[in-house]
Amino acid sequence: VRVQRRQLLAYLVTGLLVGLASCFVIAQGTSTLDQSVGSGKELAVIAAVVIGGTSIMGGRGSVLGTFLGALLVQSVTSGVTQLGWKSQLADLFVGIFIIIAVGTDLLRERARRAS
Amino acid sequence: MTAPTATPPASSQKDNGATTESTGARILRALLTQRIALLAVLVVVVVVWFFVLDAGGYLTAPYNFDYMSASLINAVPLAMLGLAELLVILSGRGGIDLSVGAIVSLAGMIFGFAYGEWGWGLIPAILLTAAFGALCGALNGFLVAYVGFPALIATLATFYGFKSLAIVVNNQSPISTPPIQNLFSITQSVEIPVIGANIPDVPLGLFTFLLPTVVVVWLLLARTTYGRRLYAVGTNDVAGRWAGIPVRGTRFKAYVYAGLISGLVAVVTVAQFASARPDAGVSGNGMALPAITIAVLGGVAITGGIGRVAGVVLATLLIVWLNAGILLAFIGNEGAQYQLLALGAVLIFAALLNGLTTRRYGGTR
């Protein structure tokens, strides 16, 4: 396998998808198009991917998991406001979910290695 | 049998090669292999360059020693958090702390409560804030060292947690009662006694916070058993365990110290803004990513086990004086937008140089 070419392609596709996402953000029609609209998104995205079961060490992960992870992050965020709690508390729950998701992963890994 | 005897001649031959090099080649080699030397030269180049631009009248305000000295106040939080990242990244196994900015926010609010509303004295309030920062760091350290989370994930999670708590704890509003507002005095520039008349005034925060932190971290890394152990654990986890080093405890402490330093940065930040802001450490690009950038630019290997205090300090000086100059090179606030571009360019330049050096001389020191 030509490793370098594959890795280049991975970053290329990432850039492509970011471009696509930015089109969507524009289409969403936030009243002003701010240059800083995307900053701070990268950590939220990593959170969604990790919750979706992608290993941070590489080599494991799925599209469906990532989709569900993103869905979970978003529903936690809107759920917290629906419950009438302060919307800023949502980030706390995202953090807790990351811990739980990766924690179960670790436990499973440990159990597998023990057996 | 032949292998051990073959090694010494090979290395002495290499030494001979080094001494027969021309002076120019030797200087180039020293610059490329020693990050400290390279950074020192870059700092001088940047400063001289802006002095020349200033003399040519290209800048909107004078770039002189007074201005450089005043801009050093920006170096205080940056260098301190850079040192925090140094400790954590040194500890190895993908060590990194994304939560330092969020700890700054949350600890800053604690400081705001203690000093601004509960009427605590300044020293007890600072101690409480530092202890609270260490507690936040301990949570990171526990997750990473004892439970076994990847550091990136654990600190990402705590980043969210601390950030959210900092905003909620005082209903999104900053604390800026009179005692907090008066605290601004500790970031003002002062004249140094005895020799002060001949050199520019220096921001007070440099002496009260940055210098002690630099000295303590340097002593910790270079002069204590803990420092040796941290380098050992960062270089090779397994070897460290077989050498009888308490690997988990050592790594755990690195995160606690990083949290402690973040707590101190919180005090500086509150003083700088004259207000305990709930988003102090996470607004804009946050504080964590610039701190990691500074550490990497300062020659800290992201794989752990390699890195020095002097590198981090010099990298901070380089970035702070470069940013200060860029701000003057453009009219209005436009320069602020270019600072990030410059930071990225410098970082890529440093990484490229690293790659080149590794290929040519076998690694930086």
mmCIF file of C-alpha atoms in Angstrom, chain B:
data_model
loop_
_atom_site.group_PDB
_atom_site.id
_atom_site.type_symbol
_atom_site.label_atom_id
_atom_site.label_comp_id
_atom_site.label_asym_id
_atom_site.label_seq_id
_atom_site.Cartn_x
_atom_site.Cartn_y
_atom_site.Cartn_z
ATOM 1 C CA MET B 1 32.301 -9.777 19.194
ATOM 2 C CA THR B 2 33.184 -7.353 16.432
ATOM 3 C CA ALA B 3 30.274 -5.011 17.000
ATOM 4 C CA PRO B 4 31.408 -3.395 20.299
ATOM 5 C CA THR B 5 34.978 -2.882 19.073
ATOM 6 C CA ALA B 6 33.762 -1.364 15.838
ATOM 7 C CA THR B 7 31.735 1.370 17.489
ATOM 8 C CA PRO B 8 34.431 3.606 19.076
ATOM 9 C CA PRO B 9 36.436 4.132 15.868
ATOM 10 C CA ALA B 10 33.251 5.026 14.021
ATOM 11 C CA SER B 11 32.319 7.710 16.521
ATOM 12 C CA SER B 12 35.850 9.160 16.706
ATOM 13 C CA GLN B 13 35.899 9.309 12.952
ATOM 14 C CA LYS B 14 32.732 11.341 13.080
ATOM 15 C CA ASP B 15 34.363 13.700 15.579
ATOM 16 C CA ASN B 16 37.327 14.136 13.269
ATOM 17 C CA GLY B 17 34.927 14.937 10.494
ATOM 18 C CA ALA B 18 33.336 17.628 12.648
ATOM 19 C CA THR B 19 36.652 19.306 13.492
ATOM 20 C CA THR B 20 37.832 19.363 9.895
ATOM 21 C CA GLU B 21 34.633 21.109 8.790
ATOM 22 C CA SER B 22 34.936 24.729 7.776
ATOM 23 C CA THR B 23 33.892 27.289 10.376
ATOM 24 C CA GLY B 24 30.776 28.191 8.410
ATOM 25 C CA ALA B 25 29.621 24.600 8.207
ATOM 26 C CA ARG B 26 30.260 24.164 11.916
ATOM 27 C CA ILE B 27 28.184 27.193 12.834
ATOM 28 C CA LEU B 28 25.390 25.984 10.562
ATOM 29 C CA ARG B 29 25.561 22.591 12.204
ATOM 30 C CA ALA B 30 25.405 24.074 15.691
ATOM 31 C CA LEU B 31 22.427 26.215 14.703
ATOM 32 C CA LEU B 32 20.527 23.343 13.183
ATOM 33 C CA THR B 33 21.191 20.755 15.849
ATOM 34 C CA GLN B 34 20.710 22.975 18.903
ATOM 35 C CA ARG B 35 17.223 24.366 19.145
ATOM 36 C CA ILE B 36 18.246 26.844 21.839
ATOM 37 C CA ALA B 37 20.895 28.417 19.589
ATOM 38 C CA LEU B 38 18.510 28.587 16.643
ATOM 39 C CA LEU B 39 15.812 30.263 18.729
ATOM 40 C CA ALA B 40 18.276 32.759 20.185
ATOM 41 C CA VAL B 41 19.407 33.717 16.678
ATOM 42 C CA LEU B 42 15.793 34.002 15.482
ATOM 43 C CA VAL B 43 14.923 36.288 18.409
ATOM 44 C CA VAL B 44 17.850 38.580 17.511
ATOM 45 C CA VAL B 45 16.917 38.511 13.811
ATOM 46 C CA VAL B 46 13.286 39.441 14.540
ATOM 47 C CA VAL B 47 14.224 42.268 16.905
ATOM 48 C CA VAL B 48 16.892 43.711 14.578
ATOM 49 C CA TRP B 49 14.499 43.449 11.647
ATOM 50 C CA PHE B 50 11.832 45.487 13.441
ATOM 51 C CA PHE B 51 14.418 48.037 14.591
ATOM 52 C CA VAL B 52 15.428 48.483 10.953
ATOM 53 C CA LEU B 53 11.789 48.809 9.865
ATOM 54 C CA ASP B 54 11.293 51.319 12.668
ATOM 55 C CA ALA B 55 14.324 53.354 11.606
ATOM 56 C CA GLY B 56 13.009 53.349 8.045
ATOM 57 C CA GLY B 57 9.697 54.746 9.266
ATOM 58 C CA TYR B 58 7.585 51.776 8.207
ATOM 59 C CA LEU B 59 5.930 51.229 11.572
ATOM 60 C CA THR B 60 2.937 53.072 12.995
ATOM 61 C CA ALA B 61 4.579 53.540 16.414
ATOM 62 C CA PRO B 62 8.169 53.322 17.661
ATOM 63 C CA TYR B 63 9.497 49.787 18.225
ATOM 64 C CA ASN B 64 12.034 50.305 20.979
ATOM 65 C CA PHE B 65 13.173 48.719 24.221
ATOM 66 C CA ASP B 66 10.359 50.368 26.167
ATOM 67 C CA TYR B 67 7.758 48.866 23.842
ATOM 68 C CA MET B 68 9.453 45.464 23.868
ATOM 69 C CA SER B 69 9.562 45.505 27.644
ATOM 70 C CA ALA B 70 5.901 46.492 27.947
ATOM 71 C CA SER B 71 4.865 43.730 25.563
ATOM 72 C CA LEU B 72 6.476 41.210 27.888
ATOM 73 C CA ILE B 73 3.281 41.160 29.960
ATOM 74 C CA ASN B 74 1.821 39.014 27.167
ATOM 75 C CA ALA B 75 4.677 36.587 27.662
ATOM 76 C CA VAL B 76 3.686 35.821 31.272
ATOM 77 C CA PRO B 77 0.624 33.606 30.682
ATOM 78 C CA LEU B 78 2.003 32.225 27.431
ATOM 79 C CA ALA B 79 5.347 31.109 28.869
ATOM 80 C CA MET B 80 3.783 29.727 32.056
ATOM 81 C CA LEU B 81 1.273 27.616 30.144
ATOM 82 C CA GLY B 82 4.061 26.623 27.748
ATOM 83 C CA LEU B 83 5.952 25.268 30.760
ATOM 84 C CA ALA B 84 2.826 23.441 31.931
ATOM 85 C CA GLU B 85 2.600 21.785 28.516
ATOM 86 C CA LEU B 86 6.333 21.043 28.687
ATOM 87 C CA LEU B 87 5.814 18.976 31.847
ATOM 88 C CA VAL B 88 2.814 17.123 30.456
ATOM 89 C CA ILE B 89 4.248 16.447 26.991
ATOM 90 C CA LEU B 90 7.519 15.280 28.576
ATOM 91 C CA SER B 91 5.603 12.611 30.471
ATOM 92 C CA GLY B 92 5.182 10.717 27.202
ATOM 93 C CA ARG B 93 2.588 8.268 25.850
ATOM 94 C CA GLY B 94 0.929 11.008 23.831
ATOM 95 C CA GLY B 95 0.865 13.362 26.802
ATOM 96 C CA ILE B 96 -0.877 16.651 26.078
ATOM 97 C CA ASP B 97 -3.192 18.925 28.056
ATOM 98 C CA LEU B 98 -6.003 20.584 26.122
ATOM 99 C CA SER B 99 -7.745 21.688 29.305
ATOM 100 C CA VAL B 100 -5.248 24.309 30.569
ATOM 101 C CA GLY B 101 -7.308 27.176 29.117
ATOM 102 C CA ALA B 102 -10.490 25.892 30.730
ATOM 103 C CA ILE B 103 -8.673 25.467 34.056
ATOM 104 C CA VAL B 104 -7.557 29.106 33.750
ATOM 105 C CA SER B 105 -11.200 30.158 33.292
ATOM 106 C CA LEU B 106 -12.552 28.081 36.163
ATOM 107 C CA ALA B 107 -9.707 28.789 38.604
ATOM 108 C CA GLY B 108 -10.018 32.470 37.677
ATOM 109 C CA MET B 109 -13.652 32.421 38.779
ATOM 110 C CA ILE B 110 -12.633 30.735 42.045
ATOM 111 C CA PHE B 111 -10.079 33.481 42.561
ATOM 112 C CA GLY B 112 -12.755 36.050 41.757
ATOM 113 C CA PHE B 113 -15.042 34.604 44.429
ATOM 114 C CA ALA B 114 -12.347 34.254 47.074
ATOM 115 C CA TYR B 115 -10.650 37.612 46.597
ATOM 116 C CA GLY B 116 -13.461 39.698 45.137
ATOM 117 C CA GLU B 117 -16.522 38.532 47.065
ATOM 118 C CA TRP B 118 -15.595 36.497 50.140
ATOM 119 C CA GLY B 119 -13.025 39.096 51.167
ATOM 120 C CA TRP B 120 -10.066 36.712 51.470
ATOM 121 C CA GLY B 121 -6.547 38.128 51.613
ATOM 122 C CA LEU B 122 -4.500 38.159 48.428
ATOM 123 C CA ILE B 123 -2.063 35.413 49.448
ATOM 124 C CA PRO B 124 -4.701 32.936 50.728
ATOM 125 C CA ALA B 125 -6.770 33.588 47.599
ATOM 126 C CA ILE B 126 -3.782 32.886 45.334
ATOM 127 C CA LEU B 127 -2.985 29.710 47.293
ATOM 128 C CA LEU B 128 -6.598 28.558 47.022
ATOM 129 C CA THR B 129 -6.604 29.219 43.267
ATOM 130 C CA ALA B 130 -3.338 27.344 42.758
ATOM 131 C CA ALA B 131 -4.610 24.432 44.854
ATOM 132 C CA PHE B 132 -7.833 24.372 42.878
ATOM 133 C CA GLY B 133 -5.872 24.337 39.618
ATOM 134 C CA ALA B 134 -3.825 21.428 40.957
ATOM 135 C CA LEU B 135 -7.073 19.620 41.807
ATOM 136 C CA CYS B 136 -8.308 20.047 38.206
ATOM 137 C CA GLY B 137 -4.921 18.787 37.003
ATOM 138 C CA ALA B 138 -5.229 15.830 39.371
ATOM 139 C CA LEU B 139 -8.471 14.825 37.654
ATOM 140 C CA ASN B 140 -6.636 14.831 34.308
ATOM 141 C CA GLY B 141 -3.722 12.958 35.812
ATOM 142 C CA PHE B 142 -5.969 10.354 37.395
ATOM 143 C CA LEU B 143 -7.787 9.673 34.128
ATOM 144 C CA VAL B 144 -4.582 9.490 32.094
ATOM 145 C CA ALA B 145 -2.099 7.828 34.436
ATOM 146 C CA TYR B 146 -4.278 5.517 36.510
ATOM 147 C CA VAL B 147 -7.346 4.752 34.372
ATOM 148 C CA GLY B 148 -5.403 4.747 31.124
ATOM 149 C CA PHE B 149 -7.310 7.238 28.961
ATOM 150 C CA PRO B 150 -5.430 8.682 25.995
ATOM 151 C CA ALA B 151 -4.372 12.154 27.182
ATOM 152 C CA LEU B 152 -5.972 13.851 24.172
ATOM 153 C CA ILE B 153 -9.394 12.411 25.023
ATOM 154 C CA ALA B 154 -9.235 12.840 28.788
ATOM 155 C CA THR B 155 -8.202 16.468 28.614
ATOM 156 C CA LEU B 156 -10.686 17.155 25.816
ATOM 157 C CA ALA B 157 -13.437 15.887 28.091
ATOM 158 C CA THR B 158 -12.243 17.903 31.091
ATOM 159 C CA PHE B 159 -11.831 20.917 28.806
ATOM 160 C CA TYR B 160 -15.569 20.764 28.134
ATOM 161 C CA GLY B 161 -16.390 20.157 31.782
ATOM 162 C CA PHE B 162 -14.282 22.987 33.244
ATOM 163 C CA LYS B 163 -15.282 25.413 30.501
ATOM 164 C CA SER B 164 -18.955 24.791 31.087
ATOM 165 C CA LEU B 165 -18.681 24.984 34.896
ATOM 166 C CA ALA B 166 -16.728 28.255 34.681
ATOM 167 C CA ILE B 167 -19.557 29.852 32.713
ATOM 168 C CA VAL B 168 -22.351 28.449 34.852
ATOM 169 C CA VAL B 169 -20.794 29.065 38.257
ATOM 170 C CA ASN B 170 -21.543 32.799 38.237
ATOM 171 C CA ASN B 171 -24.375 32.954 35.713
ATOM 172 C CA GLN B 172 -22.174 33.905 32.790
ATOM 173 C CA SER B 173 -21.236 37.212 34.365
ATOM 174 C CA PRO B 174 -17.698 38.287 35.227
ATOM 175 C CA ILE B 175 -16.668 39.264 38.745
ATOM 176 C CA SER B 176 -15.183 42.731 38.844
ATOM 177 C CA THR B 177 -15.643 44.061 42.359
ATOM 178 C CA PRO B 178 -13.291 46.851 43.580
ATOM 179 C CA PRO B 179 -10.576 44.548 45.030
ATOM 180 C CA ILE B 180 -10.341 42.749 41.667
ATOM 181 C CA GLN B 181 -10.170 46.016 39.770
ATOM 182 C CA ASN B 182 -7.378 47.291 41.983
ATOM 183 C CA LEU B 183 -5.441 44.128 41.246
ATOM 184 C CA PHE B 184 -4.563 45.595 37.867
ATOM 185 C CA SER B 185 -1.595 47.236 39.592
ATOM 186 C CA ILE B 186 0.334 43.944 39.683
ATOM 187 C CA THR B 187 0.572 43.886 35.907
ATOM 188 C CA GLN B 188 1.781 47.460 35.578
ATOM 189 C CA SER B 189 5.330 48.285 34.654
ATOM 190 C CA VAL B 190 7.700 49.225 37.430
ATOM 191 C CA GLU B 191 11.194 50.626 37.591
ATOM 192 C CA ILE B 192 13.722 48.118 38.827
ATOM 193 C CA PRO B 193 15.586 49.422 41.887
ATOM 194 C CA VAL B 194 19.279 50.422 41.620
ATOM 195 C CA ILE B 195 19.694 49.896 37.854
ATOM 196 C CA GLY B 196 16.128 50.883 36.938
ATOM 197 C CA ALA B 197 16.964 54.364 35.675
ATOM 198 C CA ASN B 198 19.088 53.017 32.830
ATOM 199 C CA ILE B 199 16.839 50.265 31.512
ATOM 200 C CA PRO B 200 13.155 50.308 30.546
ATOM 201 C CA ASP B 201 10.447 49.662 33.117
ATOM 202 C CA VAL B 202 9.445 46.018 33.335
ATOM 203 C CA PRO B 203 5.955 44.581 33.948
ATOM 204 C CA LEU B 204 5.665 43.486 37.561
ATOM 205 C CA GLY B 205 4.010 40.178 36.680
ATOM 206 C CA LEU B 206 7.299 39.102 35.176
ATOM 207 C CA PHE B 207 8.928 38.992 38.606
ATOM 208 C CA THR B 208 5.996 37.944 40.735
ATOM 209 C CA PHE B 209 4.784 35.063 38.569
ATOM 210 C CA LEU B 210 6.834 34.180 35.510
ATOM 211 C CA LEU B 211 10.355 34.213 36.948
ATOM 212 C CA PRO B 212 9.542 32.048 40.007
ATOM 213 C CA THR B 213 7.698 29.553 37.790
ATOM 214 C CA VAL B 214 10.585 29.336 35.331
ATOM 215 C CA VAL B 215 13.115 28.828 38.127
ATOM 216 C CA VAL B 216 11.001 26.242 39.959
ATOM 217 C CA VAL B 217 10.231 24.228 36.818
ATOM 218 C CA TRP B 218 13.890 24.353 35.795
ATOM 219 C CA LEU B 219 14.989 23.170 39.242
ATOM 220 C CA LEU B 220 12.326 20.458 39.170
ATOM 221 C CA LEU B 221 13.437 19.119 35.797
ATOM 222 C CA ALA B 222 17.182 19.568 36.033
ATOM 223 C CA ARG B 223 17.991 19.156 39.697
ATOM 224 C CA THR B 224 15.554 16.698 41.270
ATOM 225 C CA THR B 225 14.959 12.962 41.163
ATOM 226 C CA TYR B 226 11.478 13.685 39.920
ATOM 227 C CA GLY B 227 12.882 15.446 36.856
ATOM 228 C CA ARG B 228 15.110 12.504 35.968
ATOM 229 C CA ARG B 229 12.191 10.136 36.403
ATOM 230 C CA LEU B 230 9.897 12.258 34.229
ATOM 231 C CA TYR B 231 12.425 12.230 31.361
ATOM 232 C CA ALA B 232 12.890 8.480 31.830
ATOM 233 C CA VAL B 233 9.160 7.723 31.845
ATOM 234 C CA GLY B 234 8.619 9.989 28.840
ATOM 235 C CA THR B 235 11.389 8.355 26.841
ATOM 236 C CA ASN B 236 10.386 4.786 27.559
ATOM 237 C CA ASP B 237 7.493 3.742 29.734
ATOM 238 C CA VAL B 238 8.383 0.069 29.986
ATOM 239 C CA ALA B 239 12.073 0.652 30.611
ATOM 240 C CA GLY B 240 11.091 3.080 33.353
ATOM 241 C CA ARG B 241 8.923 0.465 35.031
ATOM 242 C CA TRP B 242 11.696 -2.122 34.915
ATOM 243 C CA ALA B 243 14.053 0.462 36.393
ATOM 244 C CA GLY B 244 11.755 0.609 39.414
ATOM 245 C CA ILE B 245 10.293 4.050 38.703
ATOM 246 C CA PRO B 246 6.703 4.604 39.895
ATOM 247 C CA VAL B 247 5.530 5.307 36.340
ATOM 248 C CA ARG B 248 1.919 6.129 37.157
ATOM 249 C CA GLY B 249 2.731 8.436 40.047
ATOM 250 C CA THR B 250 5.344 10.273 38.003
ATOM 251 C CA ARG B 251 2.965 10.846 35.097
ATOM 252 C CA PHE B 252 0.122 11.775 37.458
ATOM 253 C CA LYS B 253 2.247 14.481 39.077
ATOM 254 C CA ALA B 254 3.101 16.047 35.704
ATOM 255 C CA TYR B 255 -0.607 16.766 35.173
ATOM 256 C CA VAL B 256 -1.014 18.043 38.734
ATOM 257 C CA TYR B 257 1.867 20.497 38.259
ATOM 258 C CA ALA B 258 0.398 21.627 34.930
ATOM 259 C CA GLY B 259 -2.903 22.313 36.695
ATOM 260 C CA LEU B 260 -1.099 24.186 39.461
ATOM 261 C CA ILE B 261 0.640 26.438 36.935
ATOM 262 C CA SER B 262 -2.695 27.015 35.177
ATOM 263 C CA GLY B 263 -4.139 28.132 38.528
ATOM 264 C CA LEU B 264 -1.360 30.714 38.864
ATOM 265 C CA VAL B 265 -1.959 31.870 35.275
ATOM 266 C CA ALA B 266 -5.600 32.382 36.258
ATOM 267 C CA VAL B 267 -4.514 34.961 38.859
ATOM 268 C CA VAL B 268 -2.358 36.762 36.265
ATOM 269 C CA THR B 269 -5.216 36.769 33.760
ATOM 270 C CA VAL B 270 -7.716 38.114 36.273
ATOM 271 C CA ALA B 271 -5.276 40.888 37.163
ATOM 272 C CA GLN B 272 -4.611 41.658 33.503
ATOM 273 C CA PHE B 273 -8.307 42.068 32.665
ATOM 274 C CA ALA B 274 -9.063 43.634 36.071
ATOM 275 C CA SER B 275 -11.984 41.206 36.101
ATOM 276 C CA ALA B 276 -12.561 37.471 36.588
ATOM 277 C CA ARG B 277 -14.043 36.547 33.218
ATOM 278 C CA PRO B 278 -15.745 33.153 32.855
ATOM 279 C CA ASP B 279 -14.332 32.721 29.332
ATOM 280 C CA ALA B 280 -10.844 34.103 30.033
ATOM 281 C CA GLY B 281 -8.971 30.978 28.985
ATOM 282 C CA VAL B 282 -11.187 29.659 26.208
ATOM 283 C CA SER B 283 -12.381 32.698 24.229
ATOM 284 C CA GLY B 284 -11.139 33.006 20.652
ATOM 285 C CA ASN B 285 -8.458 30.429 20.049
ATOM 286 C CA GLY B 286 -8.249 29.661 23.751
ATOM 287 C CA MET B 287 -5.016 29.374 25.668
ATOM 288 C CA ALA B 288 -4.239 25.667 25.286
ATOM 289 C CA LEU B 289 -3.393 25.546 21.584
ATOM 290 C CA PRO B 290 -1.010 28.556 21.662
ATOM 291 C CA ALA B 291 0.682 27.040 24.730
ATOM 292 C CA ILE B 292 1.197 23.727 22.937
ATOM 293 C CA THR B 293 2.503 25.625 19.919
ATOM 294 C CA ILE B 294 5.025 27.451 22.102
ATOM 295 C CA ALA B 295 6.184 24.187 23.655
ATOM 296 C CA VAL B 296 6.642 22.505 20.268
ATOM 297 C CA LEU B 297 8.409 25.553 18.850
ATOM 298 C CA GLY B 298 10.662 25.458 21.903
ATOM 299 C CA GLY B 299 11.917 22.042 20.861
ATOM 300 C CA VAL B 300 9.701 19.817 23.014
ATOM 301 C CA ALA B 301 9.247 16.492 21.214
ATOM 302 C CA ILE B 302 5.531 15.630 21.078
ATOM 303 C CA THR B 303 6.503 11.983 21.623
ATOM 304 C CA GLY B 304 7.791 12.802 25.108
ATOM 305 C CA GLY B 305 11.080 12.699 26.930
ATOM 306 C CA ILE B 306 12.753 15.594 25.105
ATOM 307 C CA GLY B 307 12.434 19.264 25.937
ATOM 308 C CA ARG B 308 14.022 22.053 27.931
ATOM 309 C CA VAL B 309 12.836 25.041 29.922
ATOM 310 C CA ALA B 310 15.158 27.427 28.060
ATOM 311 C CA GLY B 311 13.635 26.403 24.727
ATOM 312 C CA VAL B 312 10.118 27.230 25.892
ATOM 313 C CA VAL B 313 11.202 30.610 27.299
ATOM 314 C CA LEU B 314 13.070 31.592 24.117
ATOM 315 C CA ALA B 315 10.163 30.460 21.929
ATOM 316 C CA THR B 316 7.844 32.693 23.979
ATOM 317 C CA LEU B 317 10.158 35.700 23.585
ATOM 318 C CA LEU B 318 10.331 35.085 19.844
ATOM 319 C CA ILE B 319 6.563 34.936 19.426
ATOM 320 C CA VAL B 320 5.778 37.824 21.781
ATOM 321 C CA TRP B 321 8.261 40.218 20.155
ATOM 322 C CA LEU B 322 7.273 39.086 16.670
ATOM 323 C CA ASN B 323 3.586 39.674 17.486
ATOM 324 C CA ALA B 324 4.345 43.043 19.053
ATOM 325 C CA GLY B 325 6.141 44.077 15.877
ATOM 326 C CA ILE B 326 3.418 42.807 13.548
ATOM 327 C CA LEU B 327 0.879 44.858 15.487
ATOM 328 C CA LEU B 328 2.858 48.001 14.627
ATOM 329 C CA ALA B 329 3.426 47.078 10.998
ATOM 330 C CA PHE B 330 -0.233 47.589 10.128
ATOM 331 C CA ILE B 331 -2.556 50.508 10.683
ATOM 332 C CA GLY B 332 -5.301 49.944 13.214
ATOM 333 C CA ASN B 333 -6.090 46.469 14.487
ATOM 334 C CA GLU B 334 -5.370 44.693 11.227
ATOM 335 C CA GLY B 335 -2.049 43.343 12.518
ATOM 336 C CA ALA B 336 -3.803 41.179 15.100
ATOM 337 C CA GLN B 337 -5.225 39.074 12.276
ATOM 338 C CA TYR B 338 -1.771 38.434 10.872
ATOM 339 C CA GLN B 339 -0.300 37.264 14.184
ATOM 340 C CA LEU B 340 -1.858 33.816 13.862
ATOM 341 C CA LEU B 341 -0.567 33.486 10.311
ATOM 342 C CA ALA B 342 2.919 34.360 11.530
ATOM 343 C CA LEU B 343 2.640 31.839 14.371
ATOM 344 C CA GLY B 344 1.669 29.093 11.953
ATOM 345 C CA ALA B 345 4.438 30.028 9.532
ATOM 346 C CA VAL B 346 7.084 29.999 12.261
ATOM 347 C CA LEU B 347 5.850 26.627 13.532
ATOM 348 C CA ILE B 348 5.944 25.013 10.085
ATOM 349 C CA PHE B 349 9.372 26.526 9.488
ATOM 350 C CA ALA B 350 10.595 24.999 12.750
ATOM 351 C CA ALA B 351 9.099 21.612 11.890
ATOM 352 C CA LEU B 352 10.681 21.676 8.415
ATOM 353 C CA LEU B 353 14.044 22.519 9.932
ATOM 354 C CA ASN B 354 13.633 19.646 12.363
ATOM 355 C CA GLY B 355 12.995 17.238 9.513
ATOM 356 C CA LEU B 356 16.008 18.516 7.604
ATOM 357 C CA THR B 357 18.212 18.253 10.674
ATOM 358 C CA THR B 358 17.126 14.736 11.437
ATOM 359 C CA ARG B 359 17.996 13.653 7.938
ATOM 360 C CA ARG B 360 21.361 15.395 7.910
ATOM 361 C CA TYR B 361 22.732 15.223 11.435
ATOM 362 C CA GLY B 362 20.572 12.659 13.178
ATOM 363 C CA GLY B 363 18.273 14.672 15.398
ATOM 364 C CA THR B 364 18.141 17.888 17.409
ATOM 365 C CA ARG B 365 19.071 18.239 20.995
#
